[in-house]
Short mmCIF file of C-alpha atoms in Angstrom, two decimals:
data_model
loop_
_atom_site.label_atom_id
_atom_site.label_comp_id
_atom_site.label_asym_id
_atom_site.label_seq_id
_atom_site.Cartn_x
_atom_site.Cartn_y
_atom_site.Cartn_z
CA MET A 1 -64.88 -21.52 -40.07
CA ALA A 2 -61.19 -21.34 -38.27
CA LYS A 3 -60.21 -23.72 -35.12
CA LEU A 4 -58.59 -23.80 -31.67
CA THR A 5 -56.84 -27.62 -30.50
CA LEU A 6 -56.32 -26.94 -26.80
CA SER A 7 -53.03 -29.42 -25.31
CA THR A 8 -50.68 -30.08 -22.30
CA GLU A 9 -47.77 -31.40 -21.86
CA GLY A 10 -47.65 -32.85 -25.29
CA LYS A 11 -51.48 -34.34 -24.99
CA ILE A 12 -54.70 -32.73 -27.13
CA VAL A 13 -57.17 -32.16 -24.64
CA ASP A 14 -60.02 -30.07 -27.32
CA GLU A 15 -60.24 -28.75 -30.17
CA ILE A 16 -62.82 -25.63 -29.97
CA ARG A 17 -64.35 -24.05 -33.52
CA ILE A 18 -64.38 -20.12 -33.37
CA GLU A 19 -68.23 -19.21 -33.98
CA LYS A 20 -67.58 -15.94 -32.24
CA ASP A 21 -66.45 -12.23 -33.10
CA CYS A 22 -64.82 -12.62 -29.69
CA MET A 23 -64.10 -15.53 -27.80
CA THR A 24 -62.89 -15.03 -24.45
CA ILE A 25 -60.60 -17.66 -22.80
CA GLY A 26 -59.98 -17.90 -18.97
CA ARG A 27 -60.14 -19.97 -15.54
CA LYS A 28 -63.52 -18.86 -14.53
CA LYS A 29 -66.82 -20.87 -16.15
CA GLU A 30 -68.44 -18.30 -17.91
CA ASN A 31 -65.42 -17.99 -20.75
CA ASP A 32 -66.47 -18.86 -24.24
CA ILE A 33 -63.58 -21.30 -23.54
CA GLN A 34 -62.74 -22.57 -19.76
CA ILE A 35 -59.42 -23.94 -19.01
CA ASP A 36 -59.40 -24.67 -15.77
CA SER A 37 -55.51 -24.64 -14.69
CA MET A 38 -54.43 -23.13 -11.80
CA SER A 39 -52.02 -21.22 -14.23
CA VAL A 40 -54.64 -19.95 -16.45
CA SER A 41 -56.76 -16.64 -14.83
CA GLY A 42 -60.08 -16.33 -14.53
CA GLN A 43 -60.22 -13.82 -18.04
CA HIS A 44 -56.64 -14.03 -19.63
CA ALA A 45 -57.59 -13.79 -23.05
CA LYS A 46 -59.69 -13.09 -25.86
CA ILE A 47 -59.18 -14.14 -29.08
CA VAL A 48 -61.03 -11.07 -31.64
CA MET A 49 -61.94 -12.31 -35.22
CA ILE A 50 -62.56 -9.64 -37.50
CA GLU A 51 -63.27 -10.74 -41.09
CA ASP A 52 -61.01 -13.42 -41.64
CA HIS A 53 -57.57 -11.97 -39.14
CA ALA A 54 -57.47 -13.45 -36.27
CA PHE A 55 -55.85 -11.62 -32.70
CA ILE A 56 -55.24 -12.93 -29.50
CA GLN A 57 -55.10 -10.31 -26.67
CA ASP A 58 -53.77 -10.05 -23.25
CA LEU A 59 -56.56 -8.86 -20.76
CA GLY A 60 -54.20 -8.55 -17.87
CA SER A 61 -53.17 -11.99 -17.24
CA THR A 62 -51.19 -13.14 -14.64
CA ASN A 63 -48.89 -15.35 -16.14
CA GLY A 64 -48.69 -14.09 -19.28
CA THR A 65 -50.03 -14.24 -23.02
CA PHE A 66 -47.17 -15.63 -25.27
CA VAL A 67 -47.91 -16.85 -29.08
CA ASN A 68 -44.73 -18.96 -30.41
CA ALA A 69 -42.82 -18.57 -27.22
CA GLU A 70 -42.70 -14.30 -26.84
CA LYS A 71 -44.40 -12.72 -24.70
CA ILE A 72 -47.17 -10.06 -26.30
CA THR A 73 -50.39 -7.98 -25.09
CA GLN A 74 -52.04 -8.71 -28.29
CA ALA A 75 -50.86 -10.32 -31.51
CA HIS A 76 -52.53 -11.58 -35.42
CA LEU A 77 -52.44 -14.75 -35.43
CA ASP A 78 -51.17 -17.06 -38.56
CA ASP A 79 -52.82 -20.77 -39.49
CA GLY A 80 -50.41 -22.35 -37.04
CA ASP A 81 -49.22 -20.33 -34.31
CA VAL A 82 -49.76 -21.13 -30.92
CA ILE A 83 -51.16 -19.63 -27.98
CA THR A 84 -49.53 -20.43 -24.74
CA LEU A 85 -51.58 -19.81 -21.65
CA GLY A 86 -50.85 -20.99 -18.41
CA THR A 87 -49.41 -24.99 -19.20
CA TYR A 88 -51.83 -24.34 -21.30
CA SER A 89 -51.55 -24.36 -25.37
CA LEU A 90 -53.93 -23.42 -27.83
CA LYS A 91 -52.71 -24.29 -31.58
CA TYR A 92 -54.14 -21.93 -34.42
CA VAL A 93 -55.35 -23.67 -37.47
CA ALA A 94 -57.24 -20.73 -39.98
CA GLU A 95 -59.74 -22.71 -42.28
CA SER A 96 -59.34 -19.89 -45.23
CA GLU A 97 -57.87 -18.62 -47.96
CA GLU A 98 -56.80 -15.30 -46.07
CA SER A 99 -54.29 -17.83 -43.93
CA GLY A 100 -51.02 -17.44 -43.92
CA LYS A 101 -51.05 -13.06 -44.80
CA LYS A 102 -49.05 -11.75 -41.02
CA LEU A 103 -49.08 -8.45 -41.39
CA ASN A 104 -45.86 -6.70 -40.83
CA GLY A 105 -45.35 -3.66 -38.64
CA SER A 106 -47.21 -0.86 -39.79
CA GLY A 107 -50.37 -3.01 -39.22
CA TYR A 108 -50.67 -4.10 -42.91
CA SER A 109 -51.65 -7.26 -44.50
CA GLY A 110 -50.57 -8.77 -48.12
CA ALA A 111 -50.90 -6.24 -50.89
CA SER A 112 -54.72 -6.39 -52.84
CA ASP A 113 -55.53 -4.96 -56.61
CA GLN A 114 -58.71 -3.80 -55.31
CA THR A 115 -60.32 0.28 -55.19
CA GLN A 116 -57.78 1.64 -52.40
CA ALA A 117 -58.18 4.28 -50.25
CA HIS A 118 -55.94 5.88 -47.87
CA LEU A 119 -56.75 8.56 -44.03
CA GLU A 120 -55.70 11.83 -43.39
CA ILE A 121 -55.14 12.73 -39.97
CA ILE A 122 -56.41 15.42 -39.08
CA ASP A 123 -54.17 17.69 -37.53
CA ALA A 124 -51.36 15.77 -37.19
CA PRO A 125 -48.31 16.80 -36.04
CA ASP A 126 -45.69 18.43 -38.55
CA ASN A 127 -43.42 15.60 -37.72
CA GLN A 128 -45.48 12.86 -37.97
CA PRO A 129 -46.88 10.82 -40.95
CA LYS A 130 -49.91 13.04 -42.35
CA ILE A 131 -52.25 10.26 -45.07
CA ILE A 132 -52.28 6.81 -44.00
CA PRO A 133 -52.79 4.34 -47.54
CA ILE A 134 -55.43 1.50 -47.27
CA THR A 135 -53.52 -1.29 -49.88
CA SER A 136 -54.73 -4.22 -47.98
CA LYS A 137 -58.10 -6.21 -46.70
CA MET A 138 -57.22 -4.58 -43.68
CA VAL A 139 -54.82 -2.45 -41.97
CA THR A 140 -55.26 -2.11 -37.45
CA LEU A 141 -54.66 1.20 -35.99
CA GLY A 142 -55.20 2.22 -32.72
CA LYS A 143 -53.11 1.44 -29.37
CA PRO A 144 -53.52 -2.65 -28.25
CA GLY A 145 -54.49 -1.68 -23.95
CA THR A 146 -56.18 1.69 -25.17
CA GLN A 147 -57.84 1.13 -28.11
CA VAL A 148 -58.20 -0.73 -31.19
CA ALA A 149 -60.06 -0.63 -34.63
CA ALA A 150 -59.17 -2.18 -37.56
CA ILE A 151 -60.64 -1.41 -41.59
CA THR A 152 -61.45 -4.24 -43.54
CA GLN A 153 -62.11 -3.84 -48.02
CA ARG A 154 -64.45 -6.46 -49.45
CA HIS A 155 -64.58 -5.51 -53.14
CA ASP A 156 -65.72 -2.31 -53.53
CA ASP A 157 -66.67 -1.26 -49.96
CA PHE A 158 -64.62 -0.94 -46.93
CA TYR A 159 -66.16 -1.18 -43.29
CA PHE A 160 -64.91 0.23 -39.94
CA VAL A 161 -64.70 -2.10 -37.39
CA HIS A 162 -64.49 -1.88 -33.57
CA VAL A 163 -62.20 -4.71 -31.57
CA ASP A 164 -61.27 -2.82 -28.27
CA GLY A 165 -62.03 -0.29 -25.91
CA GLY A 166 -59.58 -0.67 -23.75
CA GLU A 167 -59.70 -0.72 -19.32
CA GLU A 168 -62.68 2.11 -20.20
CA ASP A 169 -64.02 0.10 -23.27
CA ALA A 170 -64.76 3.85 -25.52
CA PRO A 171 -66.08 2.70 -28.24
CA SER A 172 -64.89 4.03 -31.16
CA MET A 173 -65.95 6.46 -33.23
CA VAL A 174 -67.15 7.75 -36.70
CA ASN A 175 -68.75 11.41 -37.69
CA ASN A 176 -68.87 11.31 -33.68
CA GLU A 177 -70.96 8.78 -33.49
CA PRO A 178 -70.23 5.70 -31.48
CA VAL A 179 -69.57 2.48 -33.83
CA ASP A 180 -69.40 -0.44 -31.34
CA SER A 181 -69.48 -3.39 -33.58
CA LYS A 182 -69.00 -2.79 -37.99
CA ARG A 183 -70.09 0.17 -40.31
CA GLN A 184 -69.65 0.81 -43.74
CA LEU A 185 -68.10 3.59 -44.45
CA LYS A 186 -67.97 6.67 -46.99
CA ASP A 187 -66.14 9.45 -48.57
CA HIS A 188 -65.09 12.49 -46.24
CA ASP A 189 -66.52 9.78 -42.74
CA VAL A 190 -63.55 11.13 -40.56
CA ILE A 191 -62.44 8.42 -37.74
CA GLU A 192 -61.17 8.77 -33.81
CA VAL A 193 -59.55 5.77 -32.36
CA ALA A 194 -57.22 6.64 -29.87
CA GLY A 195 -57.70 9.82 -29.70
CA VAL A 196 -56.38 10.32 -33.35
CA LYS A 197 -58.74 11.97 -35.55
CA MET A 198 -58.73 10.90 -39.75
CA GLU A 199 -60.84 10.90 -42.64
CA PHE A 200 -61.24 8.56 -44.66
CA ARG A 201 -60.61 9.52 -48.68
CA THR A 202 -61.66 7.10 -51.40
CA ALA A 203 -59.84 9.02 -53.69
#
């Protein structure tokens, strides 16, 4: 199980296990991780877990959220990454064999030799890619701050996971039905994320 090590001014003050798929961080008591500091917003950020992968997302905080000193809206976390919120830091420690697989700019992690699949974008403009190969155990879809979802693979099965619905908390769609958590995918299922429709294909 992954964990976060909370520190300030170089001193470790707490260690938090990530025991939920989504954990909020902020100054208010209703957060899963409360940091009682005026440098931290009431609801500052949240950690989202998808299988063995962790994401950090800023929730419109005043002072911003940083990962390894780089300001982010949303970012994939690797083992050892340091999240900074105001005067506090959270070190992400992944306790999984999957840790250390870093997503590249296209949203893919390391290659997999398992059953492969792809997405065919429906009504894609002529100058845009129409095929998105699924060549890893997880691929993220959508746009941070608007809507984000992911496709994960377990053995020969694929799952569609809703990550974030943006300010309007919009659900991701599969076959015109809202998905607010996770759903197993079948060949020819139609996915819609952030206004883009894609057909899931295994052949």
